[in-house]
PDB file of C-alpha atoms in Angstrom:
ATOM      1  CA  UNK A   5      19.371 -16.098  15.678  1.00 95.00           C
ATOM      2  CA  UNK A   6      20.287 -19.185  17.420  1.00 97.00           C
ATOM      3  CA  UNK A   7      17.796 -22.220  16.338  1.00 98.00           C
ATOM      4  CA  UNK A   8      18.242 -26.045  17.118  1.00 98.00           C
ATOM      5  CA  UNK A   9      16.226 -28.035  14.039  1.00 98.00           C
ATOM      6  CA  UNK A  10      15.747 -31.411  15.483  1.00 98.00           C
ATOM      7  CA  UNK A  11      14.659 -34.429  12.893  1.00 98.00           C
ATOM      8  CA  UNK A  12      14.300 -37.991  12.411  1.00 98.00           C
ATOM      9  CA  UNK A  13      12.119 -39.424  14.641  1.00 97.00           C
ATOM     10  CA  UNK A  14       9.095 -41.654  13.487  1.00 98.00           C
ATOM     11  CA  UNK A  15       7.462 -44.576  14.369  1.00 98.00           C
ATOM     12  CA  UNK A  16       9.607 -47.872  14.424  1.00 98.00           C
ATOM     13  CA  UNK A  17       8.886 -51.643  15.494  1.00 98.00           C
ATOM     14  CA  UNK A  18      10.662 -52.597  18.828  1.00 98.00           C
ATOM     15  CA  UNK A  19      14.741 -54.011  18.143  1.00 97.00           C
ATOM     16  CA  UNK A  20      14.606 -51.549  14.813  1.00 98.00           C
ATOM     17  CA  UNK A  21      16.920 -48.082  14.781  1.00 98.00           C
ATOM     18  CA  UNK A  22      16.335 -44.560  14.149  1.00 98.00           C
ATOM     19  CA  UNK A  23      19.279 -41.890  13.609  1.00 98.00           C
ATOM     20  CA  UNK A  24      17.759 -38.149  15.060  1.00 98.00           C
ATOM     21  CA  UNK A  25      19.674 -35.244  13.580  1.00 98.00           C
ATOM     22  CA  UNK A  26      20.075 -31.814  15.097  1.00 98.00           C
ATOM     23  CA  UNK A  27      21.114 -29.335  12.823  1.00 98.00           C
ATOM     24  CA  UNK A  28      22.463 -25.573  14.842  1.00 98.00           C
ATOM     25  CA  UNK A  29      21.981 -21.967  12.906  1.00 97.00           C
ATOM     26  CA  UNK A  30      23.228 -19.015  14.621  1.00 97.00           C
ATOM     27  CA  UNK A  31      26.329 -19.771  16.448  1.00 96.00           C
ATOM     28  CA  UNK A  32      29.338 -22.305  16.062  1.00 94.00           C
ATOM     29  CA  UNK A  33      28.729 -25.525  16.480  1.00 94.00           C
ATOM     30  CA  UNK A  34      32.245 -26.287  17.830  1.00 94.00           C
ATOM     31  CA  UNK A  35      31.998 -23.502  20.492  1.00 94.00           C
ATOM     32  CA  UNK A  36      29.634 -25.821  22.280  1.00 96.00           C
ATOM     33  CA  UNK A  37      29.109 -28.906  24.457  1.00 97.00           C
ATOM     34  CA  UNK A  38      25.999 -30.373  22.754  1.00 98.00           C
ATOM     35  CA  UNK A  39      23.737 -33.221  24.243  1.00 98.00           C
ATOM     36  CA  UNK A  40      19.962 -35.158  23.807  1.00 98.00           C
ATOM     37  CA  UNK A  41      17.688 -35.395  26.351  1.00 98.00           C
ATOM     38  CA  UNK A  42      14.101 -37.362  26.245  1.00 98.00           C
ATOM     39  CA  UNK A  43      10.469 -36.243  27.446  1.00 98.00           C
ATOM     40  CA  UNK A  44       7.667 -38.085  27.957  1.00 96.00           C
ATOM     41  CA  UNK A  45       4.341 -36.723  29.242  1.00 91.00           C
ATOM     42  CA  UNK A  46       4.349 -35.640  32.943  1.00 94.00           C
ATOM     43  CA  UNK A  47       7.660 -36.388  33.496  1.00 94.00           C
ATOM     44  CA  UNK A  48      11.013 -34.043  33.817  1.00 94.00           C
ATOM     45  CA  UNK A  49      13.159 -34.560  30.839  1.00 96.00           C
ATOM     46  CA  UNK A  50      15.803 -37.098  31.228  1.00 96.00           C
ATOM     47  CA  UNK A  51      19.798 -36.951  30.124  1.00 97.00           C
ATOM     48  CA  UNK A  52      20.354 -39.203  27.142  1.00 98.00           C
ATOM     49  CA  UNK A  53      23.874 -38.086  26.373  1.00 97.00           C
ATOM     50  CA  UNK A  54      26.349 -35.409  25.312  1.00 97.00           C
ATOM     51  CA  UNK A  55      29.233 -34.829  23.443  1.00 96.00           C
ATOM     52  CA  UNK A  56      32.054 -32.392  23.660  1.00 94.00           C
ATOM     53  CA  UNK A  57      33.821 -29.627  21.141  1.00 90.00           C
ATOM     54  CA  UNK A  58      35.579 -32.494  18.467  1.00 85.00           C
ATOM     55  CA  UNK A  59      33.325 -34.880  19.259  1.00 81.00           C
ATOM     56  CA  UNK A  60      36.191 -37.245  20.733  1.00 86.00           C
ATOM     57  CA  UNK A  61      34.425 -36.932  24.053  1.00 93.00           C
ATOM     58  CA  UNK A  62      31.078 -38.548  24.386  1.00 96.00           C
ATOM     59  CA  UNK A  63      29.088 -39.262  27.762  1.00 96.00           C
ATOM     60  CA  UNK A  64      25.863 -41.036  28.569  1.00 97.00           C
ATOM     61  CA  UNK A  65      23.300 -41.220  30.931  1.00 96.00           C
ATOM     62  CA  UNK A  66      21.909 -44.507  32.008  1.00 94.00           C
ATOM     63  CA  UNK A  67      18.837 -44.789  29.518  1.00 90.00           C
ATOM     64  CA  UNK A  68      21.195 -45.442  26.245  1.00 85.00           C
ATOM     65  CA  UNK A  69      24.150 -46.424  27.638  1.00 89.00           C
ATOM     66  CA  UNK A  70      25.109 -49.958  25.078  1.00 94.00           C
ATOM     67  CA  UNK A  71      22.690 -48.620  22.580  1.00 97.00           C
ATOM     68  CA  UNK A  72      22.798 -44.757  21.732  1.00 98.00           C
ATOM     69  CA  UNK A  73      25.779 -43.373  20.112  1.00 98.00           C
ATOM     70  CA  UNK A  74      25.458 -39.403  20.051  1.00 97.00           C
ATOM     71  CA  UNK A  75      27.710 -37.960  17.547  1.00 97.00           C
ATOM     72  CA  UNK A  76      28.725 -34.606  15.490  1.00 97.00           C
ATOM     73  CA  UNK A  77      30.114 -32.724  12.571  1.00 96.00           C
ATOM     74  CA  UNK A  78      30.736 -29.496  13.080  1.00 96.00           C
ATOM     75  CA  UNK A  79      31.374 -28.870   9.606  1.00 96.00           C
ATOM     76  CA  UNK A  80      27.812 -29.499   8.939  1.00 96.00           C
ATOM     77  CA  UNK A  81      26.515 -27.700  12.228  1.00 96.00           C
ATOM     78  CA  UNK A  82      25.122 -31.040  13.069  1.00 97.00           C
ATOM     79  CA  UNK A  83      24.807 -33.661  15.701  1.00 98.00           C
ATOM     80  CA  UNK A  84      23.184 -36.911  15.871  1.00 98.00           C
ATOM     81  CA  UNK A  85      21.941 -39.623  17.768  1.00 98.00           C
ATOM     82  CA  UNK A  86      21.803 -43.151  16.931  1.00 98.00           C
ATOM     83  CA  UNK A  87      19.216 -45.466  18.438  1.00 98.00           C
ATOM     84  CA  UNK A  88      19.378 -49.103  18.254  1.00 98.00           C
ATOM     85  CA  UNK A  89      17.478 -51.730  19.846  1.00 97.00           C
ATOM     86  CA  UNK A  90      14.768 -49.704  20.463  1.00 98.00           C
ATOM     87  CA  UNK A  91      12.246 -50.413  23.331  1.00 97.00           C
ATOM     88  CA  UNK A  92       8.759 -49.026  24.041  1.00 97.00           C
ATOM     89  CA  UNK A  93      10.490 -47.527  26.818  1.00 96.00           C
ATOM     90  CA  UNK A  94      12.192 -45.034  24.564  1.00 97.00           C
ATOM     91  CA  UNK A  95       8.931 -43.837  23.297  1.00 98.00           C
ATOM     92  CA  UNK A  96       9.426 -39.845  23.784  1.00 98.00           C
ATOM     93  CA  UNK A  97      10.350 -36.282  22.449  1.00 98.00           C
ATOM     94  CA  UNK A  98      13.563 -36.272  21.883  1.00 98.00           C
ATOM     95  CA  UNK A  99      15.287 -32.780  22.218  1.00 98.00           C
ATOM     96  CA  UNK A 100      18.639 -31.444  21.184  1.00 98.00           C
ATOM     97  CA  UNK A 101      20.153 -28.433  23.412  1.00 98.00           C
ATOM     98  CA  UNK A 102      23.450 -26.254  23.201  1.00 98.00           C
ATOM     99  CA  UNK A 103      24.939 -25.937  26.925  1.00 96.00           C
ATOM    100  CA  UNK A 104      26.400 -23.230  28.312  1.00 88.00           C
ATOM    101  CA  UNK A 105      28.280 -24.857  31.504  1.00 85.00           C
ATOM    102  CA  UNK A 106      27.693 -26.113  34.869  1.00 86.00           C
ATOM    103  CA  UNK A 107      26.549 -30.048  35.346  1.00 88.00           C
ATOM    104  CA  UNK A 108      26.016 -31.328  32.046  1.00 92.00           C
ATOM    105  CA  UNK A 109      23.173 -34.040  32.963  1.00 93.00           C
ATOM    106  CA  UNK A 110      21.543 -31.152  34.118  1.00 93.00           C
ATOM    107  CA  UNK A 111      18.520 -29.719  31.630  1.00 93.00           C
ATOM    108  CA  UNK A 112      19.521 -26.735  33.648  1.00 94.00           C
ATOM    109  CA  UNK A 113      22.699 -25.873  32.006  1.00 95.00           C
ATOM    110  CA  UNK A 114      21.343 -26.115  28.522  1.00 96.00           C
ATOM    111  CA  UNK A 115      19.987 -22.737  26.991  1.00 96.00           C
ATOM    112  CA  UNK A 116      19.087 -23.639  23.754  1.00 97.00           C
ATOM    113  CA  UNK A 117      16.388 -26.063  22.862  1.00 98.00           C
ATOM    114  CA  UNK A 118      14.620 -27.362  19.707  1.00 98.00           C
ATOM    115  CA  UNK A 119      11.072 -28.277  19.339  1.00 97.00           C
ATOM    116  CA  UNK A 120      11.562 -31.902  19.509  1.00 97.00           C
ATOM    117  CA  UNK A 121      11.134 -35.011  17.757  1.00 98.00           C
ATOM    118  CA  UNK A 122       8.642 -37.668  18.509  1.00 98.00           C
ATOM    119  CA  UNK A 123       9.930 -41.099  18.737  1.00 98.00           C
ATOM    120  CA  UNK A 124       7.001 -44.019  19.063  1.00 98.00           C
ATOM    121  CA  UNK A 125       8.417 -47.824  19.263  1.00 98.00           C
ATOM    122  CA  UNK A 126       5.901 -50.079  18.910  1.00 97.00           C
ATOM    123  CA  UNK A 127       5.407 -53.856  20.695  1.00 93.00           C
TER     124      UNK A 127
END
């Protein structure tokens, strides 16, 4: 059964970091283009970024370009995301997905979601 366990978030002072984890069970990781989007009430969910099969190819969408770095091991069926210099701005649920093609800013071409992680920075 595929699942996406995401973990990590938390509450954090504005400037500070948090690292979100995403471990995959069901499938192989490295079969996959893997990415983190955002959500925050009453809004669509946003692109945050994505990275490809080795992990050599990374690509971000405007809200963490400079201070997200998305990342993975496959050998540990896990990706992560790296947060620094937080801003209240980046207060959200923070979702890992598995795509399975087409444009990959698009939530669209994701079929695989986890249940999210809150992030809360604080002023």
């Amino acid at each position: 059964q595929v699942q996406l366990v995401e973990s990590g978030g938390g509450v954090v002072q504005a400037g500070g970091s948090l690292k979100l984890s995403c471990v995959a069970y069901g499938f192989r990781l490295e079969d996959y283009v893997m990415a983190w989007f955002r959500q925050v009430p009453g809004m669509e969910r946003q692109f945050v970024a994505n990275v490809y099969w080795s992990g050599t190819s990374t690509h971000y969408g405007d809200i963490g370009k400079g201070r997200f770095t998305i990342s993975r091991v496959n050998a540990k069926n896990t990706v992560y995301l790296q947060m620094d210099s937080l801003t209240p701005e980046d207060t959200a649920v923070y979702y890992c997905a598995r795509s399975y093609g087409g444009n990959l800013i698009m939530s669209s071409s994701y079929d695989y979601w986890g249940q999210g992680t809150q992030v809360t920075v604080s002023s």
